[in-house]
Coordinates of C-alpha atoms and ligand atoms in Angstrom, one line a residue:
X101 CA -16.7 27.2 4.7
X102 CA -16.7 23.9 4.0
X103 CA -19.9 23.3 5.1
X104 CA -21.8 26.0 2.7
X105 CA -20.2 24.5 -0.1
X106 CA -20.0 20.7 -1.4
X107 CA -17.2 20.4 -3.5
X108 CA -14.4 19.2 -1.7
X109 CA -11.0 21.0 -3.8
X110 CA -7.5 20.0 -3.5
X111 CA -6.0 21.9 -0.7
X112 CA -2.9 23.1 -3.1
X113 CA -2.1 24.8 -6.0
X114 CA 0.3 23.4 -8.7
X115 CA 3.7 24.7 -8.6
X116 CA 5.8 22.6 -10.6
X117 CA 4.4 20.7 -13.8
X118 CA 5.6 17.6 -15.7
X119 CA 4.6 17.0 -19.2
X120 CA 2.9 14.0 -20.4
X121 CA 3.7 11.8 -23.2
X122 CA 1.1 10.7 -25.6
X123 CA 1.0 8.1 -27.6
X124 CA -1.8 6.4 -30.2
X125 CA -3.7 3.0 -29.1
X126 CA -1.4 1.1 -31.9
X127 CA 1.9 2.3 -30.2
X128 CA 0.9 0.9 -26.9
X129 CA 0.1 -2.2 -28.2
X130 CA 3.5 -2.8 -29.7
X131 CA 4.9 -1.3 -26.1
X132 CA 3.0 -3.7 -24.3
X133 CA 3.7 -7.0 -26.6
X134 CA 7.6 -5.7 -26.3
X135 CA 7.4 -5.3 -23.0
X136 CA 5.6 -9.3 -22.5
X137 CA 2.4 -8.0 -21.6
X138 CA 3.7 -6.8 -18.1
X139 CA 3.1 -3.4 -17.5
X140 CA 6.0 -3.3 -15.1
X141 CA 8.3 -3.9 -18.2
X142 CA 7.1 -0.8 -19.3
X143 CA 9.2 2.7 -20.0
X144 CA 6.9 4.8 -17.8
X145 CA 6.9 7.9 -20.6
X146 CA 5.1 5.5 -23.0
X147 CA 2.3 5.9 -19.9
X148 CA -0.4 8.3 -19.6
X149 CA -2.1 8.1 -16.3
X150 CA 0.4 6.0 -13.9
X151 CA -1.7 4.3 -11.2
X152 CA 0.7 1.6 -10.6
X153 CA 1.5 2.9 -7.5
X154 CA 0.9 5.0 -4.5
X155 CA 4.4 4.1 -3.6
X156 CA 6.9 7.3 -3.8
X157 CA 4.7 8.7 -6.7
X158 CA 3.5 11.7 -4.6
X159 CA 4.1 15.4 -5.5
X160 CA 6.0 16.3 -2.5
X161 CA 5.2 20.0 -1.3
X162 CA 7.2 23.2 -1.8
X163 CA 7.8 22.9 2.3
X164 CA 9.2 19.6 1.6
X165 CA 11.8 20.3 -0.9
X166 CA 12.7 23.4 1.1
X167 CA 13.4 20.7 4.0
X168 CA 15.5 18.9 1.5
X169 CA 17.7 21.8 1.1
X170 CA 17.8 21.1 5.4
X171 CA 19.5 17.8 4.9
X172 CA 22.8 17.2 6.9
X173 CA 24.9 14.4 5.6
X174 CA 27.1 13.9 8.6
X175 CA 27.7 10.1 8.8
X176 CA 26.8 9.6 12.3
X177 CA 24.3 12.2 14.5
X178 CA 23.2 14.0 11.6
X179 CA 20.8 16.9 12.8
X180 CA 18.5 15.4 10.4
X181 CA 18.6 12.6 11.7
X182 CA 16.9 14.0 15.4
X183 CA 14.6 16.3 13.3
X184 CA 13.1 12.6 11.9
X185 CA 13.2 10.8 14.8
X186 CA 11.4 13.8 16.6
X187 CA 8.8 13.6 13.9
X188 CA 8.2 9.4 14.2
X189 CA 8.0 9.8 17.7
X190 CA 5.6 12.8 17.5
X191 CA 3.1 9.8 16.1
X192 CA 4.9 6.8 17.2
X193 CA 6.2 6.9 20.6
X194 CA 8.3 4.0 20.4
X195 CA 11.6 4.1 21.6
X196 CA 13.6 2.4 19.0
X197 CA 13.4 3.9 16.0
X198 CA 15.7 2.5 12.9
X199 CA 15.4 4.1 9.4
X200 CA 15.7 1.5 6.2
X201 CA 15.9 2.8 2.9
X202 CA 12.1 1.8 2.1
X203 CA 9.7 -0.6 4.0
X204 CA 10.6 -3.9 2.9
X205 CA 14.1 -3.3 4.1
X206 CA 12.3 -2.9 7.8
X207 CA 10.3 -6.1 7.0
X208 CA 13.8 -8.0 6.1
X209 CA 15.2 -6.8 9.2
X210 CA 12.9 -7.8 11.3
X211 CA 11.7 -11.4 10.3
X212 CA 15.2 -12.5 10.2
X213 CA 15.4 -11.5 13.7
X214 CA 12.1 -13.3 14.8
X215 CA 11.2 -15.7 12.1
X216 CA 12.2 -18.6 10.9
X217 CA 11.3 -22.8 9.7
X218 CA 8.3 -23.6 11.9
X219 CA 7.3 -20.1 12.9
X220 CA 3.6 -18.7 11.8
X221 CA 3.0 -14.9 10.9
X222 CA -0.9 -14.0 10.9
X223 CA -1.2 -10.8 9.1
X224 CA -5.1 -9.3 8.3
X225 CA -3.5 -9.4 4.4
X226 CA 0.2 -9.3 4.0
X227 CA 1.1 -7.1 1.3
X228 CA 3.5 -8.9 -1.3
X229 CA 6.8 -7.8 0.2
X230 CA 6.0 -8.8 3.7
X231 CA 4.7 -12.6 2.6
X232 CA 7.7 -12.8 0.6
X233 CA 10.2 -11.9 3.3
X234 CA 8.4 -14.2 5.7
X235 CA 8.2 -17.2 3.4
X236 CA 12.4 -16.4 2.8
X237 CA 12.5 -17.2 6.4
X238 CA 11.5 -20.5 6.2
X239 CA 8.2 -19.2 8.1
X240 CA 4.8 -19.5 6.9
X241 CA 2.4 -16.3 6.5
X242 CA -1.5 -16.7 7.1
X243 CA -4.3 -13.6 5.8
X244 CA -6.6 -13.7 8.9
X245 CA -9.0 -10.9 7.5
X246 CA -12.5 -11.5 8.4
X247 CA -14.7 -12.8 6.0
X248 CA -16.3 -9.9 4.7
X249 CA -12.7 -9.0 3.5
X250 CA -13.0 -11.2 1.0
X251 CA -16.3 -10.5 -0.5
X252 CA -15.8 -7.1 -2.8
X253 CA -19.4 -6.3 -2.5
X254 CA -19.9 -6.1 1.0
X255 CA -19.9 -2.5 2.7
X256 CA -18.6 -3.4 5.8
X257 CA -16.9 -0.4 7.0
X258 CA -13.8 -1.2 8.2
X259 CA -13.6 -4.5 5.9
X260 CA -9.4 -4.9 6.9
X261 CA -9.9 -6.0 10.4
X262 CA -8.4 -9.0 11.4
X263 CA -11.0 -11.9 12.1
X264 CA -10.1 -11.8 15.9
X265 CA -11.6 -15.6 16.6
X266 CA -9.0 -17.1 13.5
X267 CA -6.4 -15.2 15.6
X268 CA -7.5 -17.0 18.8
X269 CA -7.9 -20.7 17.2
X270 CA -4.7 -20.0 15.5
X271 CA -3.1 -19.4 18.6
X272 CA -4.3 -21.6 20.5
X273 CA -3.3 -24.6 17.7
X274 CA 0.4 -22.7 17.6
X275 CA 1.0 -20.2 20.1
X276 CA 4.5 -21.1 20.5
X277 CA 5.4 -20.8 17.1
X278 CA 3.5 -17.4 16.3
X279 CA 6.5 -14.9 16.4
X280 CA 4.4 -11.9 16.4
X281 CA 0.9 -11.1 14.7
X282 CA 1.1 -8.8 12.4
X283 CA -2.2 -6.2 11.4
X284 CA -1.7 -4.0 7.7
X285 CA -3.0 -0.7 8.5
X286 CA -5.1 -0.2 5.5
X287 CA -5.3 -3.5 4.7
X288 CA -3.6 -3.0 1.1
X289 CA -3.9 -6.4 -0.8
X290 CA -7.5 -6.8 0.8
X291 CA -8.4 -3.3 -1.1
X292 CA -6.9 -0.4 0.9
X293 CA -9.5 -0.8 3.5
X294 CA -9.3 0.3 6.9
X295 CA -8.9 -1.7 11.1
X296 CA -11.1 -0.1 13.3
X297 CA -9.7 0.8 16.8
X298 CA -12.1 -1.5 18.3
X299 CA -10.4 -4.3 16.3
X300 CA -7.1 -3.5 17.1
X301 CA -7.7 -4.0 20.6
X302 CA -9.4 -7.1 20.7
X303 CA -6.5 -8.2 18.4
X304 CA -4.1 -6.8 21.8
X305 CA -6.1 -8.7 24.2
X306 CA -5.6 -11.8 22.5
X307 CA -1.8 -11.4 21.8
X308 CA -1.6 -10.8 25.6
X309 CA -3.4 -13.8 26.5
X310 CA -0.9 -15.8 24.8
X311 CA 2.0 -13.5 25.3
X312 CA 2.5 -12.6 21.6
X313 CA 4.1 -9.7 20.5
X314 CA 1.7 -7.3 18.1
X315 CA 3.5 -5.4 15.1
X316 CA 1.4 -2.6 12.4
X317 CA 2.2 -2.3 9.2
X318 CA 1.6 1.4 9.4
X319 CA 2.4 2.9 5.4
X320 CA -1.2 4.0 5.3
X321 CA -1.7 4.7 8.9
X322 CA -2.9 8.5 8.3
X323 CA -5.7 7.0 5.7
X324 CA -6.7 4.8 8.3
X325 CA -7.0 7.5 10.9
X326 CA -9.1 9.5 9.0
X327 CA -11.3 6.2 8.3
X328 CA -11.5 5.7 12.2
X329 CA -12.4 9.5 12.8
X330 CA -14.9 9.4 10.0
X331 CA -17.0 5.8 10.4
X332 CA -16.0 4.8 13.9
X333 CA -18.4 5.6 16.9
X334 CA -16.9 7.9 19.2
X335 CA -13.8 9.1 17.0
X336 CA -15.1 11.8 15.4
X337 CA -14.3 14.6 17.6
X338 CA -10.9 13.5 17.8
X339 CA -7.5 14.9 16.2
X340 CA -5.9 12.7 13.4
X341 CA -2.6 12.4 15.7
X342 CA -4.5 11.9 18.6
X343 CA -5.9 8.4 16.9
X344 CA -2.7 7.7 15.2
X345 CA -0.9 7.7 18.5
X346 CA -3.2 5.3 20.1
X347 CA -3.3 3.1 16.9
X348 CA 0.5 2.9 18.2
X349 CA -0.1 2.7 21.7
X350 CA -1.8 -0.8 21.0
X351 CA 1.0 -2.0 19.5
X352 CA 4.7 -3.6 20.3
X353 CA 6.3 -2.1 17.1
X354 CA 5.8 -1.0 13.6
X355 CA 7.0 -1.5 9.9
X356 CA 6.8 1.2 7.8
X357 CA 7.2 2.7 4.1
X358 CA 7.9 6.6 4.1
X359 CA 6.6 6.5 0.0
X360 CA 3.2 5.8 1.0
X361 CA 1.5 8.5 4.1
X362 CA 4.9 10.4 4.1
X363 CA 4.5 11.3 0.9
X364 CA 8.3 11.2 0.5
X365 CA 10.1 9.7 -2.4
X366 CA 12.2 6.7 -0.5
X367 CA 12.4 5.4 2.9
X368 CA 11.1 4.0 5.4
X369 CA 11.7 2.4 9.3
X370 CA 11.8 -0.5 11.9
X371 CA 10.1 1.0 15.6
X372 CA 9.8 -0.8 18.4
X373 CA 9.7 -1.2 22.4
X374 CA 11.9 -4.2 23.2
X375 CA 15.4 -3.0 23.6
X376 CA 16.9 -6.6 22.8
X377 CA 15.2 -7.2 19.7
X378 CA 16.5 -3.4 18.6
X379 CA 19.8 -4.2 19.3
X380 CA 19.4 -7.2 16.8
X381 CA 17.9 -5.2 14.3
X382 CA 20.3 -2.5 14.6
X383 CA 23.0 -4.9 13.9
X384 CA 21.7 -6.4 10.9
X385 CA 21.0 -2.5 9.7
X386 CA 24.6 -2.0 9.6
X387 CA 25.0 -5.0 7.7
X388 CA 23.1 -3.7 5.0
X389 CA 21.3 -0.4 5.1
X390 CA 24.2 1.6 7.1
X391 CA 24.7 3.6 10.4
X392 CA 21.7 3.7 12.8
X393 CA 21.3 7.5 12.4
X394 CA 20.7 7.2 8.7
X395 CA 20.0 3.7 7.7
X396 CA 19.5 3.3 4.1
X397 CA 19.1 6.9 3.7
X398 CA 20.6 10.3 3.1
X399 CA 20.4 12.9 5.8
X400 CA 17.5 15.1 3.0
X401 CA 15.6 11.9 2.4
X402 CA 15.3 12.1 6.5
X403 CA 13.9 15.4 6.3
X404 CA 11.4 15.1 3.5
X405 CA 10.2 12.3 5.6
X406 CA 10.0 14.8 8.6
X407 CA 7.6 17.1 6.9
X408 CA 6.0 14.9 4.7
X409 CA 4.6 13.5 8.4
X410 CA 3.4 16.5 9.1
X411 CA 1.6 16.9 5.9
X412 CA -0.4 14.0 5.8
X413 CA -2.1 14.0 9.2
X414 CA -3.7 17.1 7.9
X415 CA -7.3 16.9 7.7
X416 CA -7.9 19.5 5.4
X417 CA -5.4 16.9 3.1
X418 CA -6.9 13.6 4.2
X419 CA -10.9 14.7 3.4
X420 CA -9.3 15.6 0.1
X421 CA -7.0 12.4 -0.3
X422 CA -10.3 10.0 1.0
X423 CA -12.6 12.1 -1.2
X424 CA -10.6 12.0 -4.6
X425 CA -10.6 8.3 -4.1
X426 CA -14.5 7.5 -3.7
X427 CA -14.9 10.1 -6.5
X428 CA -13.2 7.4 -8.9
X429 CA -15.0 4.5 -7.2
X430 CA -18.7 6.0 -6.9
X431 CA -18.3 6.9 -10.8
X432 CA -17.7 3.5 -11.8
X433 CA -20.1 2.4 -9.6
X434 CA -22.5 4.2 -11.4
X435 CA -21.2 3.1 -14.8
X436 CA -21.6 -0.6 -13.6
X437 CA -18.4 -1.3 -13.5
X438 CA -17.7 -3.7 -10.5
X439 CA -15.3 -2.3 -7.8
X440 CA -14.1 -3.5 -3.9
X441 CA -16.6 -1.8 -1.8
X442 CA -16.5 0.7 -0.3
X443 CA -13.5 2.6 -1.9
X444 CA -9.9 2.3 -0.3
X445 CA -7.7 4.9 1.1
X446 CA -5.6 4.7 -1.4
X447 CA -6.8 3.1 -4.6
X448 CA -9.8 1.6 -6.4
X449 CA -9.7 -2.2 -7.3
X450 CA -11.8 -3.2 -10.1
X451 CA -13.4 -7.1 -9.7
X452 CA -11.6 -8.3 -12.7
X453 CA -13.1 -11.7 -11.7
X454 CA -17.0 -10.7 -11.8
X455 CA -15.9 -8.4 -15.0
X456 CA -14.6 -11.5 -16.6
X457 CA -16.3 -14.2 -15.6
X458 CA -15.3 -16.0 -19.2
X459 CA -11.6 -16.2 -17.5
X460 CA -10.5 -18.8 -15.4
X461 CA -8.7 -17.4 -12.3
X462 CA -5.5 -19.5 -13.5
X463 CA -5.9 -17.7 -17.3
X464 CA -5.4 -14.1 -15.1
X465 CA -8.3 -12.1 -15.6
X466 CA -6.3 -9.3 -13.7
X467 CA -3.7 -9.1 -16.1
X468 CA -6.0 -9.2 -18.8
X469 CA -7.9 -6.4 -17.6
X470 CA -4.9 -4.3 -16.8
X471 CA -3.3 -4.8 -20.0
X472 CA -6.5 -3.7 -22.0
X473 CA -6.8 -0.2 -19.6
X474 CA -2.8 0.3 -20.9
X475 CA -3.7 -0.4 -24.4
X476 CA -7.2 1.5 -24.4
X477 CA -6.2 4.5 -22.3
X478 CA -2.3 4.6 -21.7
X479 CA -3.6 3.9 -17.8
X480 CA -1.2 1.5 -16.0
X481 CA -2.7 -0.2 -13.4
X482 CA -1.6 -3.2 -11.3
X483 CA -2.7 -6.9 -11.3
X484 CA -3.6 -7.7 -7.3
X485 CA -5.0 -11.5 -7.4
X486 CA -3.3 -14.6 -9.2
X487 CA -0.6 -13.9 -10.4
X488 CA 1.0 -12.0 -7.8
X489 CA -0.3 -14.3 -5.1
X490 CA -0.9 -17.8 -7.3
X491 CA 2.3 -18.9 -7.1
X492 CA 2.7 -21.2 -3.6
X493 CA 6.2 -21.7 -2.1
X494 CA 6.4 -25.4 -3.9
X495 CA 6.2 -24.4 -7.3
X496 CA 2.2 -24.6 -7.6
X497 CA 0.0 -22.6 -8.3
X498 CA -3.8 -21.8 -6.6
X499 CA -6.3 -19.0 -7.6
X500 CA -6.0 -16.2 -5.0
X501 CA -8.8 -14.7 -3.2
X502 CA -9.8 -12.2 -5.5
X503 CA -8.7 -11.4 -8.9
X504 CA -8.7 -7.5 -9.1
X505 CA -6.5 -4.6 -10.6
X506 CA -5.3 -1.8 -8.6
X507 CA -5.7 1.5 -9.7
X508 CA -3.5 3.3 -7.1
X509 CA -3.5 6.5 -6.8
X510 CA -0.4 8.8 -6.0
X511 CA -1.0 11.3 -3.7
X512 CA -1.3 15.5 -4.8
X513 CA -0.3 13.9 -8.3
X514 CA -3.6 14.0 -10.4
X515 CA -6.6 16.2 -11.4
X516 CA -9.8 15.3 -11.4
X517 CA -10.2 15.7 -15.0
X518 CA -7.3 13.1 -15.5
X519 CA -9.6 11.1 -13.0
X520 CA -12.4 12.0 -15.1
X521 CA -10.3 10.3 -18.1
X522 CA -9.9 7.2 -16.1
X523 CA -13.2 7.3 -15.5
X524 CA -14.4 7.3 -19.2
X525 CA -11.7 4.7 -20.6
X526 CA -12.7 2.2 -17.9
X527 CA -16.3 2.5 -18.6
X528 CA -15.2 2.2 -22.5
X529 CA -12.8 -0.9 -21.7
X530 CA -15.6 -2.8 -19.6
X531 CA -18.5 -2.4 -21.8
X532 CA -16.2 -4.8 -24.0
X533 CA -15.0 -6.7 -21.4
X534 CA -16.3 -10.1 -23.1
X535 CA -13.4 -9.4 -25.9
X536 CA -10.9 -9.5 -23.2
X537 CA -8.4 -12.5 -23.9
X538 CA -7.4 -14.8 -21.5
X539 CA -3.6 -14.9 -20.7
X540 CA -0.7 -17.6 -20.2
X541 CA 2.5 -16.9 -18.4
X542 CA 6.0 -17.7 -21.1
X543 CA 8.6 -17.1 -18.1
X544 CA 8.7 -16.4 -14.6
X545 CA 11.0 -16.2 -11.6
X546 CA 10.4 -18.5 -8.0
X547 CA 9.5 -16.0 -6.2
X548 CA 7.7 -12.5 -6.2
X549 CA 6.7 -13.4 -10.6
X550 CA 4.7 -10.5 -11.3
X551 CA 7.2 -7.9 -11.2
X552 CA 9.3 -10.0 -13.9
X553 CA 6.9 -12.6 -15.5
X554 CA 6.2 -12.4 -19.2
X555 CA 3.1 -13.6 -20.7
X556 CA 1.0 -14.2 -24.2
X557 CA -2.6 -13.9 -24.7
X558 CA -4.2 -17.2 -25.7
X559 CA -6.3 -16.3 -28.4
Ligands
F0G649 N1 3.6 -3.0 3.4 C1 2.6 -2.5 2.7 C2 1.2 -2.6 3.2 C3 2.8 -2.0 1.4 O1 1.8 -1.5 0.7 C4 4.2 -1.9 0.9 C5 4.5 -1.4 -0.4 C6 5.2 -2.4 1.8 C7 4.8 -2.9 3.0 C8 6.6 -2.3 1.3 O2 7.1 -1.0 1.3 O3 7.7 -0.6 -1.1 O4 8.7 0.8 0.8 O5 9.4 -1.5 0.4 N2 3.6 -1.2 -1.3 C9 3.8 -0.6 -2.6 C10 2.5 -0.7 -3.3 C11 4.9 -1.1 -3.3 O6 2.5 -0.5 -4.5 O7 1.4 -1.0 -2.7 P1 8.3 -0.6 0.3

């Protein structure tokens, strides 16, 4: 079937409908101003198209909230809990399993236990939350992605992978202090691209050498899968599982957020193999996330999670999911609208730096871009580049790598004509894009700014 025909559909029909709100150009732009120019300030009624977020934004299926209706709430040995764990370990053999309430939770968890003032964590990218809860160590996190990571134009096809020789000289300099090496599968802050399998060995057989414990940061780990089976030589005969279970097999444990892949609302999980660390981590769980057959979690969040696992290894659902997303990209490709290449799993990144060249990294071209998509088109997207990575653990502040603006898209959520939409008020937005204002930051918090910051355009 799908071989006679080209157009790839959603493999759902809608079941359950919410109703937008919609509201006139001059509304947003007193919403915004109100709201300091940070669209995370925002009601989320006053927006159209929400792209802030893959995170716990997904339309869960009807088989899902049947499985809610499943949840047992027993404090300790909750069936739900074994129909979850079952399901982890279906994908991730590891024999430690602890649930958190969502994926940062995991992260906290476990740098406490390993990190700390001296220690290094390499990560390909670390996504916000994991930098952040390294850095509250005391530790310092490194980005290790290889260099065509960091160019958005080049079409390197798995552009996340870690650049294995950085890993080596970094170890080599401070092997002793290197807690564990960390590789983001997709590589989220580097654009939601994906680590081959190839990489992710040659990133084992130098944590080996040195005796270095190797952790994923799996929340897009069915994405990246479907990248391996689809670009990598060799994979494309194989089963999604069967590539997510050896994406696992290369590894000493995992992080992982249950609102991205999962497609669940909350949650997440710590899994590992040593059975010393666990007991660590387990103890700080029932400091603050709860019993170890729940965590921060209620027994129907647990099963959600359960057969939301077994939705998204679908590949009738990932060719969709991978397809929808390029859709968005190729389009503004063709409208000359510059974009990360190739597409992510998840999201599209516009180059707000080549887009607006007339704005110094330090005046936040992001968050001017991102701001001008709300007020143009009600779309909320999210600023990925200074100023949620300018701000350096002494107070400075450097331009980061890229400047660009999410546009994240939550899974089984959206149309393609509400893609369509986005498509035709980012065009509009960019053809203007030399109008765009430059921005300055009025208030802002040590640590983690763009969530809180307010700013002003400088006229
Ligand atoms: N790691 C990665 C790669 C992530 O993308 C996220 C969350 C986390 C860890 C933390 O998980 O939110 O459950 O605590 N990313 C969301 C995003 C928030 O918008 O990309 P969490």
């Amino acid at each position: 079937m799908t071989d006679r025909y080209r157009t790839i559909i959603e493999p759902f029909r809608i079941h359950s409908v919410e109703p937008l709100r919609f509201l006139t150009e001059d509304e947003r732009r007193v919403k915004v101003r109100e709201a300091g120019y940070n669209l995370f300030n925002l009601h989320a009624d006053d927006v159209l198209i929400d792209l802030l977020t893959d995170s716990g934004t997904g339309a869960m299926s009807r088989d899902q909230w049947a499985a809610i209706q499943h949840g047992d709430e027993s404090y300790a040995g909750s069936p739900s809990w074994f129909v979850f764990l079952a399901a982890v370990q279906e994908l991730f053999p590891f024999p430690h399993v602890i649930p958190t309430h969502q994926g940062r939770a995991a992260e906290k968890i476990l740098f406490s236990a390993i990190a700390g003032p001296g220690n290094v964590v390499p990560n390909n990218t670390h996504f916000d939350t994991t930098r952040a809860n390294v850095e509250y160590t005391g530790a310092e996190a490194i980005d290790l992605v290889i260099p065509e990571g960091h160019d958005p134009a080049s079409d390197h096809p798995f552009k996340g992978n870690m650049d294995v020789e950085a890993l080596e000289a970094l170890l080599v300099e401070h092997g002793d202090d290197v807690p564990v090496v960390f590789v983001t599968i997709t590589n989220n802050s580097g654009g939601g691209q994906p680590v081959s399998l190839e990489n992710l060995r040659a990133v084992r057989t130098v944590c080996d050498r040195f005796a270095v414990p190797m952790f994923i940061d799996a929340c897009r780990f069915a994405e990246n899968a479907w990248f391996i089976k689809t670009r990598e030589p060799g994979q494309t005969d194989r089963s999604v599982p069967d590539i997510v279970r050896d994406m696992a097999a290369l590894a000493d444990g995992m992080t992982m957020s249950a609102k991205k892949d999962p497609m669940a609302n909350i949650g997440g999980w710590l899994a590992l193999r040593d059975d010393a660390l666990a007991e660590r981590c387990r103890n700080l769980l029932i400091l603050t996330e709860g019993f170890p057959t729940y965590g921060g979690l209620a027994g129907r969040d647990l099963e959600a999670i359960a057969q939301g696992l077994r939705e998204c290894v679908d590949e009738h659902y990932l060719r969709y999911r991978i397809r929808s997303t390029a859709y968005l990209a190729d389009a503004l490709d063709r409208a000359g609208v510059p974009t990360v290449r190739p597409a992510g799993g998840h999201a599209v990144y516009l180059d707000a730096r080549a887009l607006l060249p007339h704005i110094e990294p330090t005046s936040y071209p992001g968050q001017s871009l991102a701001v001008a998509l709300y007020e143009a088109g009600g779309i909320r997207g999210c600023e990925i580049g200074t100023v949620m990575f300018g701000q350096q653990p002494d107070g400075t502040e450097r331009p980061a790598a890229m400047d660009l603006v999410r546009l994240a898209i939550p899974r089984r959520t959206y149309t393609q004509s509400h893609i369509d939409y986005v498509i035709e008020v980012v065009t509009d937005v960019a053809s203007r894009a030399a109008t765009l204002s430059p921005y300055r930051i009025v208030e802002q918090p040590a640590q983690l700014r763009h969530f809180t910051a307010r700013f002003e355009p400088v006229r």
